[in-house]
Coordinates of C-alpha atoms and ligand atoms in Angstrom, one line a residue:
X10 CA -16.0 -35.2 23.0
X11 CA -16.6 -34.8 26.7
X12 CA -13.4 -36.3 27.8
X13 CA -11.6 -34.0 25.4
X14 CA -13.2 -30.9 27.0
X15 CA -11.7 -32.1 30.4
X16 CA -8.3 -31.3 29.3
X17 CA -9.1 -27.8 29.0
X18 CA -9.2 -25.2 31.5
X19 CA -12.7 -23.8 32.5
X20 CA -13.5 -20.5 30.8
X21 CA -12.9 -18.5 34.0
X22 CA -9.3 -19.0 33.4
X23 CA -8.9 -17.7 30.1
X24 CA -6.3 -15.2 31.1
X25 CA -4.2 -14.1 28.3
X26 CA -1.9 -12.2 30.2
X27 CA -0.9 -15.4 32.2
X28 CA -0.5 -17.3 29.2
X29 CA 1.6 -14.8 27.6
X30 CA 4.1 -14.9 30.5
X31 CA 4.0 -18.5 31.4
X32 CA 3.8 -20.4 28.2
X33 CA 5.3 -18.1 25.6
X34 CA 7.5 -16.2 28.0
X35 CA 6.9 -12.6 27.0
X36 CA 6.3 -9.8 29.4
X37 CA 4.0 -7.6 27.3
X38 CA 1.5 -7.9 24.2
X39 CA 2.7 -6.1 21.4
X40 CA 0.5 -3.4 19.8
X41 CA -2.8 -5.0 18.4
X42 CA -2.1 -8.2 19.8
X43 CA -4.3 -8.3 22.9
X44 CA -7.3 -6.6 20.9
X45 CA -7.1 -9.5 18.5
X46 CA -6.6 -12.2 20.9
X47 CA -9.7 -11.1 23.2
X48 CA -11.9 -10.8 20.3
X49 CA -10.8 -14.3 19.1
X50 CA -11.6 -15.6 22.6
X51 CA -14.9 -13.9 22.6
X52 CA -15.8 -15.8 19.2
X53 CA -15.8 -12.7 17.0
X54 CA -14.2 -12.7 13.4
X55 CA -11.0 -10.6 13.2
X56 CA -9.0 -9.1 10.4
X57 CA -5.7 -8.2 11.6
X58 CA -3.2 -6.3 9.7
X59 CA 0.2 -6.0 11.1
X60 CA 3.6 -5.8 9.5
X61 CA 5.7 -9.1 9.2
X62 CA 7.7 -9.5 12.7
X63 CA 5.0 -7.8 14.7
X64 CA 3.9 -11.2 15.9
X65 CA 0.8 -12.1 14.2
X66 CA 1.3 -15.7 14.9
X67 CA 0.6 -15.2 18.7
X68 CA -3.1 -13.9 17.8
X69 CA -3.9 -17.6 17.0
X70 CA -1.4 -19.6 18.9
X71 CA -2.3 -18.1 22.3
X72 CA -6.2 -18.5 22.0
X73 CA -5.5 -22.2 20.6
X74 CA -3.9 -22.8 23.8
X75 CA -6.9 -21.3 25.8
X76 CA -9.9 -22.7 23.9
X77 CA -11.3 -26.0 23.3
X78 CA -11.3 -27.4 19.7
X79 CA -8.8 -27.5 16.9
X80 CA -7.4 -24.2 15.6
X81 CA -6.8 -24.8 11.8
X82 CA -4.1 -22.4 10.4
X83 CA -4.2 -22.2 6.6
X84 CA -0.4 -21.1 5.6
X85 CA 1.0 -21.0 2.3
X86 CA 4.8 -21.8 3.2
X87 CA 5.7 -25.3 4.5
X88 CA 9.0 -23.8 5.7
X89 CA 7.4 -21.3 7.9
X90 CA 4.9 -24.1 9.0
X91 CA 7.8 -26.3 10.2
X92 CA 9.3 -23.6 12.2
X93 CA 6.2 -22.8 13.9
X94 CA 5.3 -26.1 14.8
X95 CA 8.7 -26.8 16.1
X96 CA 8.8 -23.8 18.3
X97 CA 5.2 -24.8 19.7
X98 CA 6.0 -28.3 20.4
X99 CA 9.2 -27.0 22.2
X100 CA 6.7 -25.3 24.6
X101 CA 4.9 -28.5 24.9
X102 CA 1.8 -27.2 22.7
X103 CA 0.5 -30.2 20.5
X104 CA 0.8 -28.9 17.0
X105 CA 1.3 -30.3 13.4
X106 CA 1.6 -29.4 10.1
X107 CA 0.0 -31.3 7.2
X108 CA 1.8 -30.8 3.8
X109 CA 3.1 -32.5 0.8
X110 CA 6.8 -32.9 2.4
X111 CA 5.9 -35.3 5.0
X112 CA 6.6 -39.1 4.8
X113 CA 3.9 -41.5 5.0
X114 CA 4.6 -42.3 8.4
X115 CA 4.4 -38.7 9.6
X116 CA 1.2 -38.3 7.7
X117 CA -0.3 -41.4 9.4
X118 CA 0.7 -39.9 12.7
X119 CA -0.9 -36.4 12.1
X120 CA -4.2 -38.2 10.9
X121 CA -4.1 -40.4 14.0
X122 CA -3.6 -37.5 16.4
X123 CA -6.4 -35.6 14.6
X124 CA -8.8 -38.4 14.7
X125 CA -8.2 -38.6 18.3
X126 CA -8.6 -34.9 19.1
X127 CA -5.0 -34.7 20.5
X128 CA -4.0 -31.7 18.5
X129 CA -4.5 -27.9 19.5
X130 CA -3.3 -26.5 16.2
X131 CA -3.1 -27.9 12.6
X132 CA -1.3 -26.1 9.8
X133 CA -2.4 -26.8 6.3
X134 CA -1.5 -25.7 3.2
X135 CA -4.3 -24.2 1.0
X136 CA -4.0 -26.9 -1.8
X137 CA -4.5 -29.7 0.6
X138 CA -8.0 -28.6 1.1
X139 CA -8.9 -29.9 -2.4
X140 CA -8.3 -33.5 -1.2
X141 CA -11.9 -35.0 -0.3
X142 CA -10.6 -37.4 2.1
X143 CA -8.8 -34.9 4.0
X144 CA -11.8 -32.7 4.3
X145 CA -13.9 -35.5 5.7
X146 CA -11.3 -35.8 8.3
X147 CA -11.4 -32.1 9.1
X148 CA -15.1 -32.1 9.3
X149 CA -15.0 -34.8 11.8
X150 CA -12.9 -32.8 13.9
X151 CA -14.0 -29.8 15.8
X152 CA -12.6 -26.7 14.4
X153 CA -12.9 -23.9 16.8
X154 CA -10.8 -21.3 15.2
X155 CA -10.2 -21.0 11.6
X156 CA -6.9 -18.9 11.1
X157 CA -5.9 -17.8 7.7
X158 CA -2.3 -16.5 7.3
X159 CA -1.2 -14.4 4.5
X160 CA -4.8 -13.6 3.9
X161 CA -4.2 -11.3 1.3
X162 CA -3.5 -13.9 -1.1
X163 CA -7.2 -14.3 -1.5
X164 CA -7.6 -10.9 -3.2
X165 CA -6.9 -10.0 -6.9
X166 CA -6.2 -6.6 -5.3
X167 CA -3.4 -7.8 -3.2
X168 CA 0.2 -8.2 -4.8
X169 CA 0.4 -12.1 -4.3
X170 CA -2.9 -13.4 -5.3
X171 CA -3.2 -17.2 -5.3
X172 CA -6.3 -19.1 -6.7
X173 CA -6.1 -21.9 -3.9
X174 CA -7.0 -19.3 -1.4
X175 CA -10.4 -18.8 -3.3
X176 CA -11.7 -22.0 -1.8
X177 CA -11.1 -21.0 1.6
X178 CA -14.5 -19.4 2.0
X179 CA -16.2 -22.6 1.1
X180 CA -14.0 -24.5 3.3
X181 CA -15.0 -22.4 6.2
X182 CA -18.7 -23.1 5.5
X183 CA -18.4 -26.7 5.3
X184 CA -16.8 -26.5 8.8
X185 CA -19.7 -24.9 10.1
X186 CA -18.2 -21.6 9.9
X187 CA -16.1 -21.3 13.0
X188 CA -14.9 -18.0 14.0
X189 CA -12.3 -16.6 11.5
X190 CA -9.0 -14.9 12.3
X191 CA -7.6 -13.6 8.9
X192 CA -4.1 -12.2 9.1
X193 CA -1.9 -10.3 6.7
X194 CA 1.2 -8.0 6.5
X195 CA -0.1 -6.0 3.6
X196 CA -3.6 -5.0 3.0
X197 CA -4.9 -1.7 2.0
X198 CA -8.5 -1.1 2.6
X199 CA -9.5 -2.4 -0.7
X200 CA -7.7 -5.5 -0.2
X201 CA -9.1 -5.6 3.3
X202 CA -12.8 -5.4 2.1
X203 CA -12.1 -8.2 -0.5
X204 CA -10.7 -10.5 2.4
X205 CA -13.8 -9.9 4.5
X206 CA -16.2 -10.8 1.7
X207 CA -14.5 -13.7 0.3
X208 CA -13.9 -15.3 3.7
X209 CA -17.4 -14.4 4.9
X210 CA -16.2 -12.6 7.9
X211 CA -19.5 -11.3 9.9
X212 CA -18.5 -7.7 11.2
X213 CA -14.9 -8.3 11.8
X214 CA -12.8 -6.6 14.5
X215 CA -10.3 -4.7 12.3
X216 CA -6.9 -4.4 13.8
X217 CA -4.6 -2.3 11.8
X218 CA -1.6 -1.6 13.7
X219 CA 2.2 -1.3 13.8
X220 CA 3.1 0.0 10.6
X221 CA 5.2 2.8 11.6
X222 CA 8.9 1.9 11.5
X223 CA 10.5 4.5 13.6
X224 CA 14.0 3.5 13.1
X225 CA 14.1 3.2 9.5
X226 CA 15.0 6.2 7.1
X227 CA 13.3 6.0 3.8
X228 CA 14.5 7.9 1.0
X229 CA 14.1 7.9 -2.8
X230 CA 16.9 9.0 -5.1
X231 CA 16.0 9.9 -8.6
X232 CA 18.6 8.6 -11.1
X233 CA 18.8 9.5 -14.8
X234 CA 20.8 6.3 -16.0
X235 CA 22.0 3.0 -14.9
X236 CA 25.5 4.4 -14.2
X237 CA 24.0 7.0 -11.8
X238 CA 21.9 4.2 -10.1
X239 CA 25.3 1.9 -9.6
X240 CA 27.2 5.1 -8.3
X241 CA 24.2 5.8 -5.8
X242 CA 24.4 2.2 -4.8
X243 CA 28.0 2.5 -4.2
X244 CA 27.6 5.5 -2.1
X245 CA 24.8 4.1 0.2
X246 CA 27.0 0.8 0.6
X247 CA 29.9 2.9 1.7
X248 CA 27.8 4.4 4.5
X249 CA 27.1 0.9 5.9
X250 CA 29.3 0.8 9.0
X251 CA 28.2 -2.8 10.3
X252 CA 25.9 -5.6 9.8
X253 CA 24.5 -6.4 6.5
X254 CA 22.7 -5.1 3.5
X255 CA 20.2 -6.5 0.7
X256 CA 20.0 -4.8 -2.7
X257 CA 16.7 -5.9 -4.5
X258 CA 16.8 -6.0 -8.2
X259 CA 13.6 -6.8 -10.5
X260 CA 15.2 -9.4 -12.5
X261 CA 17.8 -12.2 -12.5
X262 CA 19.9 -10.4 -15.0
X263 CA 20.3 -7.4 -13.0
X264 CA 20.7 -9.4 -9.9
X265 CA 23.9 -11.0 -11.5
X266 CA 25.1 -7.7 -13.4
X267 CA 25.1 -5.8 -10.0
X268 CA 26.7 -8.6 -8.1
X269 CA 29.5 -8.9 -10.2
X270 CA 29.9 -5.1 -10.7
X271 CA 30.0 -4.8 -6.8
X272 CA 32.6 -7.6 -6.4
X273 CA 34.8 -5.6 -8.7
X274 CA 34.5 -2.7 -6.8
X275 CA 35.0 -4.3 -3.4
X276 CA 38.1 -6.2 -4.7
X277 CA 39.3 -2.8 -6.5
X278 CA 38.8 -1.0 -3.0
X279 CA 41.6 -3.3 -1.4
X280 CA 44.1 -1.8 -3.6
X281 CA 45.7 1.6 -2.0
X282 CA 44.2 3.7 -4.7
X283 CA 40.8 3.4 -3.9
X284 CA 41.1 2.4 -0.5
X285 CA 40.4 5.9 0.9
X286 CA 37.0 6.1 -0.9
X287 CA 35.4 3.5 1.1
X288 CA 35.1 2.9 4.7
X289 CA 36.9 0.1 6.3
X290 CA 33.7 -2.1 6.4
X291 CA 32.6 -1.3 3.0
X292 CA 35.8 -2.4 1.5
X293 CA 35.6 -5.6 3.1
X294 CA 32.0 -6.2 2.0
X295 CA 31.6 -9.7 0.6
X296 CA 29.0 -10.0 -1.8
X297 CA 26.7 -12.6 -2.7
X298 CA 23.5 -13.2 -5.0
X299 CA 20.3 -15.0 -4.8
X300 CA 17.3 -15.5 -7.2
X301 CA 15.1 -18.3 -8.2
X302 CA 17.3 -19.6 -10.9
X303 CA 19.9 -20.9 -8.8
X304 CA 19.5 -24.5 -7.5
X305 CA 18.1 -25.4 -4.0
X306 CA 21.4 -26.2 -2.5
X307 CA 23.1 -23.2 -3.7
X308 CA 20.3 -21.0 -2.5
X309 CA 20.4 -22.6 0.8
X310 CA 24.1 -22.1 1.0
X311 CA 23.7 -18.4 0.0
X312 CA 21.0 -18.0 2.5
X313 CA 23.0 -19.5 5.4
X314 CA 26.0 -17.5 4.6
X315 CA 24.0 -14.4 4.7
X316 CA 22.3 -15.4 8.1
X317 CA 25.6 -16.0 9.3
X318 CA 27.3 -12.6 8.1
X319 CA 30.0 -14.2 5.8
X320 CA 28.1 -12.7 3.0
X321 CA 27.7 -8.9 3.8
X322 CA 25.7 -7.7 0.7
X323 CA 23.1 -9.9 -0.7
X324 CA 21.8 -8.9 -4.3
X325 CA 18.7 -10.6 -4.8
X326 CA 15.4 -10.8 -6.6
X327 CA 12.1 -10.7 -4.4
X328 CA 12.5 -14.5 -4.4
X329 CA 14.8 -13.8 -1.5
X330 CA 12.9 -12.5 1.7
X331 CA 9.8 -14.6 2.9
X332 CA 10.7 -15.8 6.3
X333 CA 13.8 -13.7 6.6
X334 CA 14.5 -12.5 10.0
X335 CA 18.0 -11.3 10.2
X336 CA 18.0 -8.6 12.8
X337 CA 21.0 -6.5 11.6
X338 CA 20.4 -5.6 8.1
X339 CA 21.4 -1.9 8.0
X340 CA 20.5 -1.1 4.5
X341 CA 17.9 -2.3 2.0
X342 CA 18.6 -0.8 -1.4
X343 CA 15.8 -1.3 -4.2
X344 CA 18.0 -0.8 -7.3
X345 CA 14.9 -1.4 -9.5
X346 CA 11.3 0.1 -8.8
X347 CA 9.1 -2.9 -7.4
X348 CA 5.6 -3.3 -8.7
X349 CA 3.7 -2.2 -5.8
X350 CA 4.0 -0.1 -2.2
X351 CA 3.0 -3.5 -0.5
X352 CA 6.1 -5.5 -2.0
X353 CA 8.2 -2.3 -1.5
X354 CA 7.2 -1.9 2.3
X355 CA 7.6 -5.5 3.0
X356 CA 11.0 -5.8 1.2
X357 CA 12.5 -2.3 2.6
X358 CA 11.0 -3.7 6.1
X359 CA 13.8 -6.4 6.2
X360 CA 16.0 -3.4 7.6
X361 CA 16.4 -2.7 11.2
X362 CA 14.5 -5.7 12.7
X363 CA 16.7 -5.2 15.7
X364 CA 15.2 -1.6 16.2
X365 CA 18.6 0.2 15.5
X366 CA 18.7 3.0 12.7
X367 CA 18.6 1.7 9.4
X368 CA 18.3 2.9 5.7
X369 CA 15.8 2.0 2.9
X370 CA 16.9 3.6 -0.3
X371 CA 15.0 3.4 -3.5
X372 CA 16.9 4.2 -6.6
X373 CA 14.3 5.5 -9.0
X374 CA 15.2 5.5 -12.7
X375 CA 11.8 6.0 -14.7
X376 CA 12.8 3.7 -17.2
X377 CA 12.6 0.9 -14.8
X378 CA 8.9 1.2 -14.6
X379 CA 9.0 -0.6 -18.0
X380 CA 10.2 -3.7 -16.5
X381 CA 7.2 -3.8 -14.2
X382 CA 5.0 -2.8 -17.1
X383 CA 6.4 -6.0 -19.0
X384 CA 5.6 -8.1 -15.9
X385 CA 2.2 -7.1 -16.0
X386 CA 1.7 -7.8 -19.6
X387 CA 3.1 -11.3 -18.9
X388 CA 0.6 -11.8 -16.1
X389 CA -2.4 -12.2 -18.2
X390 CA -5.0 -9.8 -18.8
X391 CA -7.6 -10.4 -15.9
X392 CA -5.4 -9.0 -13.3
X393 CA -3.5 -6.3 -15.6
X394 CA -5.6 -3.3 -14.7
X395 CA -5.2 -4.0 -11.0
X396 CA -1.6 -4.5 -11.2
X397 CA -1.3 -1.2 -13.2
X398 CA -3.1 0.7 -10.5
X399 CA -0.7 -0.8 -7.7
X400 CA 2.4 0.3 -9.9
X401 CA 0.9 3.6 -10.5
X402 CA 0.6 4.1 -6.6
X403 CA 4.2 2.9 -6.3
X404 CA 5.4 5.4 -8.9
X405 CA 3.6 8.1 -7.1
X406 CA 5.4 7.4 -4.1
X407 CA 8.5 8.2 -5.6
X408 CA 7.3 11.8 -5.8
X409 CA 5.3 12.6 -2.8
X410 CA 6.1 15.8 -1.1
X411 CA 5.4 15.0 2.4
X412 CA 7.0 12.4 4.8
X413 CA 7.6 9.0 3.2
X414 CA 6.5 7.2 6.5
X415 CA 3.3 9.2 6.6
X416 CA 2.8 8.1 2.9
X417 CA 2.9 4.2 4.1
X418 CA 0.7 4.8 7.1
X419 CA -1.8 6.6 4.7
X420 CA -1.6 3.6 2.3
X421 CA -2.2 0.8 4.8
X422 CA -4.9 2.9 6.8
X423 CA -2.9 3.0 10.1
X424 CA -4.8 5.8 11.4
X425 CA -3.5 5.7 14.9
X426 CA 0.1 5.9 13.9
X427 CA -0.6 8.4 11.2
X428 CA -1.9 10.6 13.9
X429 CA 1.4 10.6 15.7
X430 CA 2.9 12.6 12.7
X431 CA 5.9 12.7 10.6
X432 CA 9.0 10.6 11.2
X433 CA 11.8 13.1 11.1
X434 CA 14.0 10.9 9.4
X435 CA 13.0 10.4 5.9
X436 CA 14.4 12.5 3.1
X437 CA 11.4 14.6 2.9
X438 CA 11.5 15.5 6.6
X439 CA 15.2 16.2 6.5
X440 CA 15.2 18.1 3.1
X441 CA 12.0 19.0 2.1
X442 CA 11.6 19.6 -1.6
X443 CA 12.5 23.0 -2.6
X444 CA 10.7 23.9 -5.7
X445 CA 13.2 26.5 -7.1
X446 CA 9.8 27.9 -8.4
X447 CA 9.9 30.1 -5.4
X448 CA 13.7 30.5 -5.6
X449 CA 15.1 33.8 -4.8
X450 CA 18.3 33.1 -6.7
X451 CA 17.4 34.9 -10.0
X452 CA 19.5 32.3 -12.0
X453 CA 17.8 29.5 -10.7
X454 CA 14.2 31.2 -11.2
X455 CA 15.4 31.6 -14.8
X456 CA 16.0 28.1 -15.2
X457 CA 12.7 27.0 -13.7
X458 CA 10.9 29.3 -16.2
X459 CA 13.1 27.7 -18.9
X460 CA 11.9 24.2 -18.1
X461 CA 8.5 25.2 -17.5
X462 CA 8.3 26.9 -20.8
X463 CA 9.8 24.2 -22.9
X464 CA 7.6 21.5 -21.4
X465 CA 4.6 23.7 -22.2
X466 CA 5.8 24.3 -25.9
X467 CA 6.2 20.6 -26.3
X468 CA 2.8 19.7 -25.1
X469 CA 3.1 16.2 -23.6
X470 CA 5.2 14.8 -26.5
X471 CA 8.4 14.1 -24.9
X472 CA 9.8 12.5 -21.8
X473 CA 12.2 14.2 -19.3
X474 CA 15.6 12.9 -21.0
X475 CA 14.5 14.6 -24.3
X476 CA 13.5 17.9 -22.4
X477 CA 16.7 17.8 -20.8
X478 CA 18.8 17.3 -24.0
X479 CA 16.8 20.2 -25.5
X480 CA 17.4 22.4 -22.6
X481 CA 21.1 21.5 -22.5
X482 CA 21.4 22.2 -26.3
X483 CA 22.1 18.7 -27.4
X484 CA 22.2 18.2 -31.3
X485 CA 21.3 14.6 -31.4
X486 CA 19.8 13.3 -34.7
X487 CA 16.4 13.0 -33.0
X488 CA 16.5 16.8 -32.2
X489 CA 17.5 18.0 -35.4
X490 CA 14.9 15.9 -37.4
X491 CA 12.3 17.1 -34.9
X492 CA 13.6 20.6 -35.4
X493 CA 13.8 20.9 -31.8
X494 CA 16.7 23.1 -32.1
X495 CA 14.7 25.9 -33.4
X496 CA 12.6 26.0 -30.4
X497 CA 13.1 29.2 -28.0
X498 CA 14.3 26.9 -24.9
X499 CA 16.8 25.1 -27.1
X500 CA 20.2 25.4 -25.3
X501 CA 18.7 28.0 -22.6
X502 CA 20.6 25.8 -19.9
X503 CA 23.6 25.1 -21.8
X504 CA 25.8 26.2 -19.0
X505 CA 24.3 23.8 -16.6
X506 CA 25.4 20.1 -16.1
X507 CA 22.8 17.7 -17.4
X508 CA 22.5 15.6 -14.1
X509 CA 21.6 19.1 -12.6
X510 CA 18.9 19.9 -15.2
X511 CA 17.6 16.6 -14.5
X512 CA 17.5 17.2 -10.7
X513 CA 15.6 20.5 -11.4
X514 CA 12.9 18.6 -13.5
X515 CA 12.5 16.0 -10.9
X516 CA 11.9 18.7 -8.1
X517 CA 9.4 20.4 -10.3
X518 CA 7.5 17.0 -10.8
X519 CA 7.8 16.6 -7.1
X520 CA 6.4 19.9 -6.1
X521 CA 3.5 19.6 -8.6
X522 CA 4.6 21.8 -11.3
X523 CA 5.4 19.2 -13.7
X524 CA 3.5 15.8 -14.0
X525 CA 4.6 12.4 -15.7
X526 CA 1.9 10.8 -18.1
X527 CA 2.0 7.4 -19.1
X528 CA 3.9 4.6 -17.7
X529 CA 5.4 2.9 -20.5
X530 CA 6.3 5.8 -22.5
X531 CA 6.2 8.6 -19.8
X532 CA 5.9 12.1 -21.2
X533 CA 6.4 15.2 -19.3
X534 CA 3.2 17.7 -18.9
X535 CA 3.0 21.0 -17.2
X536 CA 0.4 21.2 -14.6
X537 CA -2.3 23.9 -13.7
X538 CA -0.1 24.9 -11.1
X539 CA 3.1 25.0 -13.4
X540 CA 1.3 26.9 -16.1
X541 CA -0.1 29.6 -13.6
X542 CA 3.5 30.0 -12.5
X543 CA 4.5 30.7 -16.0
X544 CA 1.4 33.1 -16.6
X545 CA 2.1 36.8 -17.1
X546 CA 5.7 35.9 -17.8
X547 CA 5.8 34.9 -21.4
X548 CA 2.8 33.7 -23.3
X549 CA 2.8 30.0 -23.9
X550 CA 3.1 29.1 -27.5
X551 CA 0.1 27.0 -28.7
X552 CA 1.1 23.3 -29.0
X553 CA 0.9 23.1 -32.8
X554 CA 2.8 26.2 -33.7
X555 CA 5.8 25.0 -31.7
X556 CA 7.0 22.7 -34.2
X557 CA 7.3 24.0 -37.8
X558 CA 5.1 21.9 -40.0
X559 CA 3.6 19.7 -37.4
X560 CA 0.0 20.8 -37.8
X561 CA 0.4 20.5 -41.5
X562 CA 1.6 16.9 -41.2
X563 CA -1.1 16.3 -38.6
X564 CA -3.8 17.3 -41.3
X565 CA -2.2 15.2 -43.9
X566 CA -2.3 12.3 -41.7
X567 CA -5.7 12.8 -40.8
X568 CA -6.7 12.8 -44.4
X569 CA -5.0 9.5 -44.8
X570 CA -6.7 8.0 -42.0
X571 CA -10.2 9.2 -43.3
X572 CA -9.3 7.4 -46.6
X573 CA -8.2 4.3 -44.8
X574 CA -11.0 4.1 -42.7
X575 CA -13.6 4.7 -45.5
X576 CA -11.9 2.0 -47.6
X577 CA -12.2 -0.4 -44.7
X578 CA -15.6 0.7 -43.6
X579 CA -14.5 1.3 -40.0
X580 CA -14.6 4.4 -37.9
X581 CA -11.5 6.5 -38.3
X582 CA -10.3 6.0 -34.5
X583 CA -10.4 2.1 -35.3
X584 CA -7.3 3.0 -37.7
X585 CA -5.7 5.5 -35.5
X586 CA -6.3 7.5 -32.4
X587 CA -5.8 11.3 -32.6
X588 CA -3.2 11.0 -30.0
X589 CA -1.2 8.5 -32.2
X590 CA -1.5 10.7 -35.3
X591 CA -0.2 13.6 -33.1
X592 CA 2.6 11.4 -31.9
X593 CA 3.6 10.6 -35.6
X594 CA 3.4 14.2 -36.5
X595 CA 5.7 15.2 -33.9
X596 CA 8.2 12.3 -34.1
X597 CA 8.2 12.1 -37.7
X598 CA 9.3 8.4 -38.2
X599 CA 11.6 8.1 -41.4
X600 CA 10.9 4.3 -41.8
X601 CA 8.3 1.8 -41.1
X602 CA 10.8 0.4 -38.2
X603 CA 10.7 3.7 -36.6
X604 CA 7.2 3.9 -36.9
X605 CA 6.8 0.6 -35.1
X606 CA 8.4 2.4 -31.9
X607 CA 5.4 4.6 -31.4
X608 CA 3.0 3.7 -28.9
X609 CA -0.4 2.5 -30.3
X610 CA 0.9 0.9 -33.5
X611 CA 1.1 -2.6 -33.2
X612 CA 2.4 -5.2 -35.6
X613 CA -1.0 -5.6 -37.4
X614 CA -1.4 -1.7 -37.9
X615 CA 2.3 -1.5 -39.0
X616 CA 1.9 -4.0 -41.8
X617 CA -1.3 -2.6 -42.9
X618 CA -0.9 1.1 -43.0
X619 CA 3.0 1.5 -42.1
X620 CA 4.1 2.2 -45.5
X621 CA 1.6 4.6 -46.5
X622 CA 2.0 6.6 -43.2
X623 CA 5.9 6.9 -43.8
X624 CA 5.2 8.1 -47.3
X625 CA 2.9 10.8 -46.0
X626 CA 5.8 11.7 -43.5
X627 CA 8.2 11.7 -45.9
X628 CA 6.5 13.8 -48.7
Ligands
ADP716 P1 4.8 -12.2 12.0 O1 4.0 -13.6 11.9 O2 3.8 -11.0 12.3 O3 5.8 -11.9 10.9 P2 5.6 -13.7 14.2 O4 4.4 -14.2 14.7 O5 6.4 -14.7 13.4 O6 5.4 -12.3 13.2 O7 6.5 -13.3 15.4 C1 7.7 -12.5 15.2 C2 8.6 -12.5 16.4 O8 8.1 -11.7 17.5 C3 8.6 -14.0 16.9 O9 9.9 -14.2 17.2 C4 7.9 -14.0 18.1 O10 8.1 -15.0 18.9 C5 8.0 -12.7 18.6 N1 6.8 -12.2 19.6 C6 5.5 -12.3 19.2 N2 4.8 -11.6 20.2 C7 5.5 -10.9 21.0 C8 5.5 -10.5 22.2 N3 4.3 -9.9 22.8 N4 6.7 -10.0 22.9 C9 7.8 -10.3 22.5 N5 8.2 -11.2 21.2 C10 7.1 -11.4 20.5
ZN717 ZN1 9.6 11.6 7.1

């Protein structure tokens, strides 16, 4: 081992600044890099949370060139490994990657280099670690730094949990617990704690930094329908003057639909009739799409065309992005709400890498939350609660009242950046939500009262769409069957346009007068703040008298439940929750099929009790 040590500089020349300039060719460290590197060189465990593109790799690459021994880098993406290894080799640094894509001779070469102690850095995919012979090989090497990239993959609380990562703690112990550097672009304090525990970090230095993206303008646009989303998307694209745009959708189906619809628009806009609507650049926008269902060749081609600028607007699922580093993305639109703020910030953060102004627009149609709910159901039960919580935080973001950038800094725990205050660019900073509740305009004030009153009367039984319908005076089948047209608020905002009423409802949610309950079947409820706003104006109708016969039906349903429960020898709530009964009483399903649409009634219950319940309703 002694001949190997001779190859390395004595510790007195551990000069990160010099190395930064001479070997890596950079003049300054970026925020967080110096702290992380100095701690690593001092043998301390480090947990670094820095956004993508900030320069995490340098935090292990630079120490690897200054200290003896091997730096083992765990990384999940073969493509990224290759890029880094190539870049390091170009600088004359002995680096290699070990993964399933190597030919036999390449593999032998790496093993040979490793045995002879010739490597400074070795990149390994986590699944490699399962192989015994490979472990033996690693144990015989001297690992002086254990670097784990994408460390959030070790946590169930992260948005990209990978079971292979769970072995890393044991691997580290087998290697005599070398100092560990865990790196990630997205880790909430909870995920950080999880990483530290699972990797066995000892009093790690936490470097959380660089989450502010001062050139990005974040905004959320509430949309009441798919059509509204699409026109908002067109609008956003029309403002793109140069560079390119990414449109993220939650499903492959949406990707293809949106891409097709956009190509039509961009073709149509070449005809004189539409030409004036879009900017010159927008009318030339070439549209492409990308998702995991395309074959490898096509994906590679689309990727290449996007990078080269031949595709200006790329519609994609989240399969597109890992390792994308296109500097001039001017706009990232989320056509569907993502599953977590981590995912959102990472995807939106692909805008404006060049530091020039760029926009990140989230088109928020509440119904889209159901798609995410569906993904959660598919994901298997173990993680479902966690994912639901992540989704809840994502949805909560859409209605924060303060600066969007601050909301992200809070979420990621970047205290230093938070202290620097709001961004001054986002929709909240530029156009603070006016509640309307304090509006001086008497007409608007009356409208606010009407909305609050109607929501209060309906007592958490309906979502925004139905409320808007009632206020607007829509006589749909549902409305008449539920006798909503007999309510005081019915048609009170008849003179308003429906989107305007939707907008008012959204503002009242955003400013805390109303709140949305339930992800899958969201209903509107009035908050304490909203209720006190109403206080002293008109007395609130108690929930059960607002709908004629409601209480009566509820009673009859309860009697049925008591009867059924006694018959089966179970507690009444096993048959139906009160909440479910109330929903049945208010929605009055006329058939078993309609009953099946009420949350809380699965197929088994439907079959067992469905007919009897419907009989009671129709009595
Ligand atoms: P991350 O892993 O955080 O996404 P990378 O390590 O891939 O980011 O670095 C992103 C880019 O920033 C790379 O091109 C890298 O060479 C560059 N970079 C890293 N550190 C610095 C620095 N101190 N000064 C200038 N460029 C840097
Ligand atoms: Zn702001």
